[in-house]
Coordinates of C-alpha atoms in Angstrom, one line a residue:
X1 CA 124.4 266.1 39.9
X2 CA 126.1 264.3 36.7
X3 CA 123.5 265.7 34.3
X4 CA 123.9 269.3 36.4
X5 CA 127.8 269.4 35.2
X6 CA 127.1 267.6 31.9
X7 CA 124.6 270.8 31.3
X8 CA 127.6 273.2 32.6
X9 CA 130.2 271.6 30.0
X10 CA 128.0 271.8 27.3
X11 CA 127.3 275.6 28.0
X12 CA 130.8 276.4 28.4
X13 CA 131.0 274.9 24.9
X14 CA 128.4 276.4 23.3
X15 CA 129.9 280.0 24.5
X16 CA 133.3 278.9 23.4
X17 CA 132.2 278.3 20.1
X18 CA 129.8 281.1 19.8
X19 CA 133.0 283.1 20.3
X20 CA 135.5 281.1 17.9
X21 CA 132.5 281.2 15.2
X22 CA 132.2 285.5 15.9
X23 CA 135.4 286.0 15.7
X24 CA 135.9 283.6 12.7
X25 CA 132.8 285.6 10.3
X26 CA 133.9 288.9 11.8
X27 CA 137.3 289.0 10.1
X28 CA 137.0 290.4 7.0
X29 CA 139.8 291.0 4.4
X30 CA 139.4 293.5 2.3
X31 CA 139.4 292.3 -1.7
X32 CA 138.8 294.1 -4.8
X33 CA 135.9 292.5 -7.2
X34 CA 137.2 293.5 -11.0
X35 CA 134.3 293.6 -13.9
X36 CA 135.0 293.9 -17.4
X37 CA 134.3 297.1 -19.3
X38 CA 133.9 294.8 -22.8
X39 CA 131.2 293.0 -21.0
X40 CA 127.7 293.8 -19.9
X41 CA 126.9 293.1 -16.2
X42 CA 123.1 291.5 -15.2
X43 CA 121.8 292.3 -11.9
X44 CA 118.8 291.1 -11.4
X45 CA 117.2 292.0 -14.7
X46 CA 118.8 294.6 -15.2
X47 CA 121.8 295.0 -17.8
X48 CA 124.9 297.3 -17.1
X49 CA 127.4 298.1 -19.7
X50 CA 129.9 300.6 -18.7
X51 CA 131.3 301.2 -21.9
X52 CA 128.0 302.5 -22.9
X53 CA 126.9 306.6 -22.1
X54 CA 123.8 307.2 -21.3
X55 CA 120.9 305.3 -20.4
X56 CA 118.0 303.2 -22.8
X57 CA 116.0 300.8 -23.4
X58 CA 118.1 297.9 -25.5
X59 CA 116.2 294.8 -26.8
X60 CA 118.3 294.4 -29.8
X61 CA 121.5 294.5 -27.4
X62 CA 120.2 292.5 -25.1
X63 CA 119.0 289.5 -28.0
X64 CA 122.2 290.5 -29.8
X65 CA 123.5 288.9 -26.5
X66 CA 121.1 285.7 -26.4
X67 CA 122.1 285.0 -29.7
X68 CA 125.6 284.6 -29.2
X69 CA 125.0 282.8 -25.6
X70 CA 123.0 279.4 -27.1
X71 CA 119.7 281.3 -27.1
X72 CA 117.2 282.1 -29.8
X73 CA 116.6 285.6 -29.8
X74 CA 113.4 285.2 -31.3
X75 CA 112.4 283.8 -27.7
X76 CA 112.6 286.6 -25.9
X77 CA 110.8 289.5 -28.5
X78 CA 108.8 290.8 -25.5
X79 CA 111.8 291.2 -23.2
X80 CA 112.8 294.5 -23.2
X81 CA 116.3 295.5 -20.3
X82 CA 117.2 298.2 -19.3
X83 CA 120.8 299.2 -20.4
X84 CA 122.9 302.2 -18.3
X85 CA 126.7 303.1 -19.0
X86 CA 126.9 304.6 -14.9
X87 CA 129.0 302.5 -12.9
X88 CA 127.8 304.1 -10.5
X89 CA 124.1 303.3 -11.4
X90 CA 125.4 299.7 -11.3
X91 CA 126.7 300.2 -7.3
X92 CA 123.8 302.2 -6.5
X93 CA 121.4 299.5 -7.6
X94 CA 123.5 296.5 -6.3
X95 CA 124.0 298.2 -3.0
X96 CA 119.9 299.3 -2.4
X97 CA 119.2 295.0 -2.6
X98 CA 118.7 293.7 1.0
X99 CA 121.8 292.3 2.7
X100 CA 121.3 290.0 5.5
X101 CA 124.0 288.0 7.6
X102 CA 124.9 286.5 10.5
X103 CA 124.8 288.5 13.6
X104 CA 125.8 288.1 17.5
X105 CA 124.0 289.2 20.4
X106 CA 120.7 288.8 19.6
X107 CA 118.0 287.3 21.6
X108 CA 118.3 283.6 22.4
X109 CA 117.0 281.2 20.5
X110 CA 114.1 279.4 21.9
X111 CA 115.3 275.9 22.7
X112 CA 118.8 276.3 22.6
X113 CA 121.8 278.5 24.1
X114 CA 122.3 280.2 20.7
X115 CA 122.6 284.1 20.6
X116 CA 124.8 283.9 17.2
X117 CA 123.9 281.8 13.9
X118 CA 127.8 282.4 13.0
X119 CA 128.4 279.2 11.4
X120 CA 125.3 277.0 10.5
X121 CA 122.6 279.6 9.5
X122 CA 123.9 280.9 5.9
X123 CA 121.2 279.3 3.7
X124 CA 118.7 280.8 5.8
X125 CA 120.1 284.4 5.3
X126 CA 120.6 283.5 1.8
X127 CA 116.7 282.5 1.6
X128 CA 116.2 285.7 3.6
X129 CA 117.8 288.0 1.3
X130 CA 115.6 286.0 -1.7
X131 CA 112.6 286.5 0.0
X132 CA 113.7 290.1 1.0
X133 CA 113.6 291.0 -3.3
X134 CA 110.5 289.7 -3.7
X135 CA 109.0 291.5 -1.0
X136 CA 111.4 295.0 -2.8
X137 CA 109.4 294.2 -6.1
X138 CA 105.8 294.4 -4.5
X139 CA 106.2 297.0 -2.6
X140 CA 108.9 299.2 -4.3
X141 CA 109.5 298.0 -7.8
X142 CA 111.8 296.8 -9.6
X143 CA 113.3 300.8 -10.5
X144 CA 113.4 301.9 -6.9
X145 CA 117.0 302.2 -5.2
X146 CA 118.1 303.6 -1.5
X147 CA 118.6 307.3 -2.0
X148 CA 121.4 306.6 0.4
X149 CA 123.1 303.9 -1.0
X150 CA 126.1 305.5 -2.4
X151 CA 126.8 307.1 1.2
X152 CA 127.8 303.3 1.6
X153 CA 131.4 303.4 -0.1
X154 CA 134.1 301.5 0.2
X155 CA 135.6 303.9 2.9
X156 CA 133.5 301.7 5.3
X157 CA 134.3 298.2 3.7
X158 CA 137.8 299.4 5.0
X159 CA 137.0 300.2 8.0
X160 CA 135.8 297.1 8.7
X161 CA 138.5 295.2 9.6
X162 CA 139.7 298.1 12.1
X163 CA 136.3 297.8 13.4
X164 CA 136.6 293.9 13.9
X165 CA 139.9 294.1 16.0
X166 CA 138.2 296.5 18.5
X167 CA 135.6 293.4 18.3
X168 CA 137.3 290.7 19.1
X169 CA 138.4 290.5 22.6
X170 CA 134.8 291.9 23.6
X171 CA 133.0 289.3 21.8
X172 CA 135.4 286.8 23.0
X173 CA 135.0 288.0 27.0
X174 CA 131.3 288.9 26.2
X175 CA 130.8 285.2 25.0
X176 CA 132.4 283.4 27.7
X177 CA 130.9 285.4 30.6
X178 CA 127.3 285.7 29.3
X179 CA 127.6 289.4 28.8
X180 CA 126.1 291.7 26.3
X181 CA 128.6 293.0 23.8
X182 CA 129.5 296.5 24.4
X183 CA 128.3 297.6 21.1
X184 CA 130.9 299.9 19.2
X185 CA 128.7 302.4 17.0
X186 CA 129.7 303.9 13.7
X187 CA 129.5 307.3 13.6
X188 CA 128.6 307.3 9.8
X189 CA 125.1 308.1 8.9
X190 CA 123.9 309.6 12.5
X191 CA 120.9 311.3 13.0
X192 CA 117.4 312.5 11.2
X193 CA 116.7 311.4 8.0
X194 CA 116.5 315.2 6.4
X195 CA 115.8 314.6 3.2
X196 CA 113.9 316.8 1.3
X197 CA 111.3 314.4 -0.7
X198 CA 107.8 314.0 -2.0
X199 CA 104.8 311.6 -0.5
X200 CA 106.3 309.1 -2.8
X201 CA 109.7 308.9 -1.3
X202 CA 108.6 309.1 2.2
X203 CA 105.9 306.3 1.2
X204 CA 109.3 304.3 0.0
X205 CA 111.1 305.2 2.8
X206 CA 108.6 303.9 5.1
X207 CA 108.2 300.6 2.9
X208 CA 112.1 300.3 3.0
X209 CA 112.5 300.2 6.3
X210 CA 109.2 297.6 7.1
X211 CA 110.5 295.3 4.7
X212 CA 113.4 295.1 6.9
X213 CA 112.3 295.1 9.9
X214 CA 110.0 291.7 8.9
X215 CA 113.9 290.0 8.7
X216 CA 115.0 291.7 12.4
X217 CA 116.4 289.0 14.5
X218 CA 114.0 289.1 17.0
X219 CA 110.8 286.1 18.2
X220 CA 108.2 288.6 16.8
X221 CA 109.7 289.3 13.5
X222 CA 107.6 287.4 10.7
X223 CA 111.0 286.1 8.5
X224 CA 113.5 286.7 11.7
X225 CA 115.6 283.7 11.9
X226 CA 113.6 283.1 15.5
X227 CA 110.2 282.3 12.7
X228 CA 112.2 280.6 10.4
X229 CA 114.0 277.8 12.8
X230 CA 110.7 277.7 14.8
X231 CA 109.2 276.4 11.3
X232 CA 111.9 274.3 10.4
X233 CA 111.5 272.5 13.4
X234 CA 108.4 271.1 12.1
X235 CA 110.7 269.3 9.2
X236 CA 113.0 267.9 12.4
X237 CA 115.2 270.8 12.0
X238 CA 116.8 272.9 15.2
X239 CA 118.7 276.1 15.7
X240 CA 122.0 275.4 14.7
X241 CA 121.6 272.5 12.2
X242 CA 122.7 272.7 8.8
X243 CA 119.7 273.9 6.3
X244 CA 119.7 272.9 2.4
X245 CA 118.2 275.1 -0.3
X246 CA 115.2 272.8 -0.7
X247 CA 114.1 272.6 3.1
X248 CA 114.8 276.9 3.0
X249 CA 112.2 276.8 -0.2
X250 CA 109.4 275.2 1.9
X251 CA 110.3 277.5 5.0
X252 CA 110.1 280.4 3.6
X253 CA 106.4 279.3 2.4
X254 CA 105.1 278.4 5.5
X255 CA 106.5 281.7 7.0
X256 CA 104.8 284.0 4.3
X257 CA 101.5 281.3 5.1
X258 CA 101.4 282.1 8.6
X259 CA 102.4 286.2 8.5
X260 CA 99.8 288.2 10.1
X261 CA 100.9 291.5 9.4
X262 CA 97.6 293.1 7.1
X263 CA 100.0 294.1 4.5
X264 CA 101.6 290.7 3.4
X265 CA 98.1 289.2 3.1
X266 CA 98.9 289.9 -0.6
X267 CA 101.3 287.4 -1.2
X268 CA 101.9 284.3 -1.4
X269 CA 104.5 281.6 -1.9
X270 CA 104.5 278.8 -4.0
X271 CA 107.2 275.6 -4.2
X272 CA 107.8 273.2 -7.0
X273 CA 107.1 269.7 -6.3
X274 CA 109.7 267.3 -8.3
X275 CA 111.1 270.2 -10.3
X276 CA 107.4 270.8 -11.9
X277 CA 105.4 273.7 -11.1
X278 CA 101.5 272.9 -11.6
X279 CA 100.0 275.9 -13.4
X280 CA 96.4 275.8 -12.1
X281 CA 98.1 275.0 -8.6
X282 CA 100.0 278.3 -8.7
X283 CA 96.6 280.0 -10.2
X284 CA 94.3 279.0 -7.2
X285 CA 96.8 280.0 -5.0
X286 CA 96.5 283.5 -6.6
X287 CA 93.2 283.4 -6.1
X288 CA 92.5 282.5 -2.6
X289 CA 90.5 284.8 -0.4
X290 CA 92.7 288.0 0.2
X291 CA 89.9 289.1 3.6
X292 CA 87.6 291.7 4.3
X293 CA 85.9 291.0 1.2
X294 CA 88.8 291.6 -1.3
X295 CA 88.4 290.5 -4.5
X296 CA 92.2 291.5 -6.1
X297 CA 94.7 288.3 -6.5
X298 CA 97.6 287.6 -4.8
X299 CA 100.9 288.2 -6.0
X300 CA 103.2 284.7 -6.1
X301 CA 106.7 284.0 -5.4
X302 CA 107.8 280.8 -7.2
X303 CA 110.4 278.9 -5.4
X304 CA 112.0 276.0 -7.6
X305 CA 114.6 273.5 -6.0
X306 CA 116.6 271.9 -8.7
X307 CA 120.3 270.5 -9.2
X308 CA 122.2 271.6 -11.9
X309 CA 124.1 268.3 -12.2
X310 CA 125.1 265.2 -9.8
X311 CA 128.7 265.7 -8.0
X312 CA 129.4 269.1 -9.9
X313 CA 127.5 271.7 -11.9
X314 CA 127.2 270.2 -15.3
X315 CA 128.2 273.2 -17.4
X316 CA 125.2 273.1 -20.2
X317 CA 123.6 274.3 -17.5
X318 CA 125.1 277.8 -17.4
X319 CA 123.9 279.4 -20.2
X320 CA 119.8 278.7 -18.3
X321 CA 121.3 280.5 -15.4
X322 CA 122.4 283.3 -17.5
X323 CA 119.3 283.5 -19.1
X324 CA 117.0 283.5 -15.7
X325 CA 119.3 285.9 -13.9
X326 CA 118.6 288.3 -16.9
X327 CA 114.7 288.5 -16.4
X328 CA 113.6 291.3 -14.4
X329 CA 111.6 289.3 -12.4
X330 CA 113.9 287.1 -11.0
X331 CA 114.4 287.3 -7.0
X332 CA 117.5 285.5 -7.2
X333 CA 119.1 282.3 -6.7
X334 CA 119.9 280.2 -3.0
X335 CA 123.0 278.6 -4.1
X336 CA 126.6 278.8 -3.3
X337 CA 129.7 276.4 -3.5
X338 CA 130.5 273.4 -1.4
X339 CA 130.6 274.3 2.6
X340 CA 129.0 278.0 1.9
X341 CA 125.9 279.4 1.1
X342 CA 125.6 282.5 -1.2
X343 CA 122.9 284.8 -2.2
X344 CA 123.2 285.1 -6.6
X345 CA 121.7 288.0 -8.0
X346 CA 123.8 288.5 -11.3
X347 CA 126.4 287.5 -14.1
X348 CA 129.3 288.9 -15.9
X349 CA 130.6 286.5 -18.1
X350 CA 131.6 283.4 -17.0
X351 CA 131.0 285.0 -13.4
X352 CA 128.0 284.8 -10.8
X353 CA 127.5 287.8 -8.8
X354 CA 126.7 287.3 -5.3
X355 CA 125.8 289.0 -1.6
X356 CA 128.0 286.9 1.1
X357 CA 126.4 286.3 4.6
X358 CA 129.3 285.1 6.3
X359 CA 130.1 288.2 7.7
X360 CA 128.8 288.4 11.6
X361 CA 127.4 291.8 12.4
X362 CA 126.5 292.7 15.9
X363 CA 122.4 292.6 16.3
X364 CA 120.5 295.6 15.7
X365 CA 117.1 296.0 17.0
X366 CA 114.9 297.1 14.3
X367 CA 111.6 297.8 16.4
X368 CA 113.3 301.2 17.4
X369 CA 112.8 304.2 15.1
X370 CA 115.0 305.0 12.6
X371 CA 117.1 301.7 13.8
X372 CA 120.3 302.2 11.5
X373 CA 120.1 300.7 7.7
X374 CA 123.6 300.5 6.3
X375 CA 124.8 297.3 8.0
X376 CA 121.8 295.6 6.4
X377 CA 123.2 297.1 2.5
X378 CA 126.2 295.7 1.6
X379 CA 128.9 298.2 0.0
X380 CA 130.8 295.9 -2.7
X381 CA 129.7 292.9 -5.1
X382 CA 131.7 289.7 -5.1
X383 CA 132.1 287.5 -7.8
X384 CA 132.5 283.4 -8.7
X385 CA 133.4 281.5 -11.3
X386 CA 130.0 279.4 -12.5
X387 CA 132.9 276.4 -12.2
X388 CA 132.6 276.6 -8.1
X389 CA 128.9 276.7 -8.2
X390 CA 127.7 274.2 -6.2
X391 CA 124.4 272.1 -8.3
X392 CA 121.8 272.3 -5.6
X393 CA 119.9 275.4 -5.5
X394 CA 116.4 277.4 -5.3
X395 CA 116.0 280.1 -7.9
X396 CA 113.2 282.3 -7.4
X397 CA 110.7 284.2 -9.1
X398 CA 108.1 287.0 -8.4
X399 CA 104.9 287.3 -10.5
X400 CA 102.7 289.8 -9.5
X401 CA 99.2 289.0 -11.4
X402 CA 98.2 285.6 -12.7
X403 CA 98.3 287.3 -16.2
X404 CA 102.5 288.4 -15.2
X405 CA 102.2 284.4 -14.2
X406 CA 101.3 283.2 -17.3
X407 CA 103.7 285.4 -19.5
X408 CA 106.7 284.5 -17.5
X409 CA 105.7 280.6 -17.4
X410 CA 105.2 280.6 -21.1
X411 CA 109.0 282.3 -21.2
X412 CA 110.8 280.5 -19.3
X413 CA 109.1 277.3 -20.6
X414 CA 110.8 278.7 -24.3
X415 CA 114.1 279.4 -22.3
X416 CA 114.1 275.9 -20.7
X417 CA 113.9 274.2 -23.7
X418 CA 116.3 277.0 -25.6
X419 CA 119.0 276.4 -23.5
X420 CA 118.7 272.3 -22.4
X421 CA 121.3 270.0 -24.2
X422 CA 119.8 267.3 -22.3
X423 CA 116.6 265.0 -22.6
X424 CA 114.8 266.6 -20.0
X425 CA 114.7 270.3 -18.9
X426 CA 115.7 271.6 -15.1
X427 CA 112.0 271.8 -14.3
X428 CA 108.9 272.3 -16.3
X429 CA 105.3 274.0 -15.8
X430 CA 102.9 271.8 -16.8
X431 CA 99.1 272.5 -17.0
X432 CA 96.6 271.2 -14.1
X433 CA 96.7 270.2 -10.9
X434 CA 99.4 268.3 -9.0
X435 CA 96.5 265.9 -7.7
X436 CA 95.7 264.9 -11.3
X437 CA 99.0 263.5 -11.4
X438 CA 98.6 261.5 -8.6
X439 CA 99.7 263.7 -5.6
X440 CA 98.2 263.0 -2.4
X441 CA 98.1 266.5 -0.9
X442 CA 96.7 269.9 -2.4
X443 CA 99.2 272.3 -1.7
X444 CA 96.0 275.0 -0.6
X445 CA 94.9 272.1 2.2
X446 CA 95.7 273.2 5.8
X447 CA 97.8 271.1 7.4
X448 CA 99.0 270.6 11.0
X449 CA 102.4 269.4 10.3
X450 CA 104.7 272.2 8.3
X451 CA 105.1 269.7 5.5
X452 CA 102.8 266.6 3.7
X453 CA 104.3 263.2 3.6
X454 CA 105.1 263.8 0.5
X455 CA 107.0 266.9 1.3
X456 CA 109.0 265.0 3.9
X457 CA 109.8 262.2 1.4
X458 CA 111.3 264.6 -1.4
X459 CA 112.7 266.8 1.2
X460 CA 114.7 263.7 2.8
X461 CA 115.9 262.8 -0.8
X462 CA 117.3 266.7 -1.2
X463 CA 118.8 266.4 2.3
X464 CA 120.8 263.9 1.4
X465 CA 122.2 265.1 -1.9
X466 CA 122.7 268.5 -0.9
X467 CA 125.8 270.2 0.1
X468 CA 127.3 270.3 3.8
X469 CA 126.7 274.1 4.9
X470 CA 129.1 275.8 7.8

């Protein structure tokens, strides 16, 4: 009978603070992010200058730049960015990247009492939204943007917060008494998609909307936050525990590993060990079997943990994080500042540009067709200074043959050892195996557990250094 009305109080608290932590992430101010118009703007790989007309490709602009941010110009002769004057180009393409956030109401999580990750499962929507880019560049490219994403204005950031108050005492009620949400619908963007487009567009459409629904918050989604906690168990993780960018890295690899959908069979993931990526490590994993006889390679998706400095972000660093943001085939960075987890995908300045998660959304089930998209594209950048970075991070990168492999190694390599004031670069690639340096485990051998023992060891060591997420 004791453990009977332990179990009770411990429900009644878990439903208490499922409903502080939705009403908490569902109240959103309204603030205004201000860019410079003397100043280009990276997103991504792209580079948006809005005092410019018109639209072209700009290499000497774009070294011009290099050269007067610690970088040798002569490093990056290949790199060509694209350059466009539109601010609205710049929102359309900002707002078309995949936003994913916390959200209430979905199906409990196995284990627990959890229907909400509202307050501990930000760096896994961060990671999401990472992996969500890299799957947008295979499938999409880096050019495509949502047709619709302009529909998205501001005129629904403000309607948010009236949204939220009709919110609150429902979620609060709902939360407490174990009852579904009544959910309250926008009226903005109802009905058939009646767009009058080519096989191409439809074929995006389609792809759009798939990619998406592999992040639905549901058991059967491949990267739903159901996949991802039932992974991280494996590293003693559970639902509601706090999740570092390093332990997200290796996550997010076992979850593209174990995908079963026919059309992700293409990719793979690969994670730095010790901040070195092994070159013929990353090759063979390129090369492994594709099935049914294929003979293509796989494309690659290069997770690297690093810190950018012990207690604080050492500043040298800055000018690297410039420099990687700026490559077009960057998928972004898992980072944020002390206590919060953000999702960087671009610069201005002495600013990061970033997609926030800590916004609770109610749960949309994307198995139905033509589920709604907006809440999953977020309307309006923010920004941070580089100063409230937090050091610990995982910056990504998406190759998509071993030849776009070895071209982006061999540049980043230069850009590493551009931009490094210190004795030893953020990470390096270095040619060979990792078991010719004395690594114990292959990363191509099966194993049972989710990580190696030497996984767990490093992974313990980031744990420990890394910031506190809420």
């Amino acid at each position: 009978m004791e453990a009977t009305g332990t179990d009770e109080v411990e429900k009644i608290k878990s439903k208490f603070m499922s409903a502080w932590h939705n009403m908490k992430y569902s109240w959103v101010l309204k603030t205004k992010t201000y860019f410079s118009r003397n100043s280009p703007v990276f997103l991504l790989g792209k580079c948006y200058h809005f005092k410019t007309d018109g639209r072209y490709k700009a290499l000497n602009s774009f070294q011009s730049y290099l050269a007067g941010h610690a970088f040798n110009g002569s490093n990056f002769d290949k790199i060509t960015v694209e350059i466009s004057g539109n601010v609205e180009e710049f929102r359309k393409d900002f707002i078309s990247r995949i936003w994913l956030t916390y959200r209430e109401e979905f199906p409990q999580i196995k284990g627990s009492a959890l229907t909400t990750d509202c307050g501990w499962g930000c760096t896994l929507r961060t990671g999401q939204m990472l992996l969500a880019q890299g799957l947008m560049l295979h499938f999409l490219g880096r050019a495509w943007v949502w047709p619709e994403a302009l529909d998205i204005d501001n005129s629904e950031a403000e309607s948010w917060t009236a949204h939220t108050v009709k919110k609150l005492t429902a979620s609060f009620e709902a939360s407490l008494t174990a009852e579904r949400e009544p959910k309250i619908l926008s009226n903005h963007h109802r009905g058939t998609f009646q767009r009058n487009c080519d096989d191409s567009e439809r074929r995006n459409e389609v792809y759009h909307r798939k990619i998406i629904s592999w992040f639905g918050d549901s058991p059967l989604a491949a990267f739903g936050l159901h996949q991802l906690i039932e992974y991280g168990k494996k590293s003693g993780k559970i639902a509601g525990d706090w999740y570092g960018p390093a332990v997200v890295a290796h996550i997010l690899r076992k979850a593209v590993e174990e995908a079963r959908d026919p059309e992700l069979q293409g990719l793979t993931v690969y994670v730095a060990q010790d901040c070195t990526v092994y070159i013929s490590d990353v090759i063979d994993r390129q090369c492994s079997a594709l099935g049914s006889g294929k003979a293509d390679t796989k494309a690659v998706i290069i997770l690297v943990p690093v810190r950018l400095g012990g207690e604080r972000t050492n500043m040298d660093y800055i000018e690297f994080v410039k420099g990687i943001l700026s490559l077009e085939y960057c998928v972004g960075i898992i980072g944020g500042k002390p206590k919060q987890s953000y999702y960087f995908n671009g610069f201005q300045d002495d600013s990061l540009i970033y997609m926030d998660p800590h916004y609770c959304q109610s749960f949309v089930d994307v198995s139905i067709k033509d589920f709604p998209l907006e809440s999953f594209h977020c309307p309006s950048p923010k920004k941070m200074s580089f100063k409230k970075m937090d050091p610990s991070c995982t910056i990504g990168f998406y190759c998509r043959t071993v030849q776009d492999f070895e071209k982006a190694s061999e540049e980043i390599t230069k850009m590493l050892k551009s931009s490094s004031k210190e004795k030893y670069p953020l990470f390096t690639f270095v040619k060979g195996h990792s078991k010719d340096y004395d690594f114990a485990s292959s990363p191509l051998r099966e194993e049972n557990a989710l990580f190696s023992e030497d996984e767990k060891k490093r992974l313990k060591r980031f744990s420990t250094e890394e910031f506190v997420l809420l």
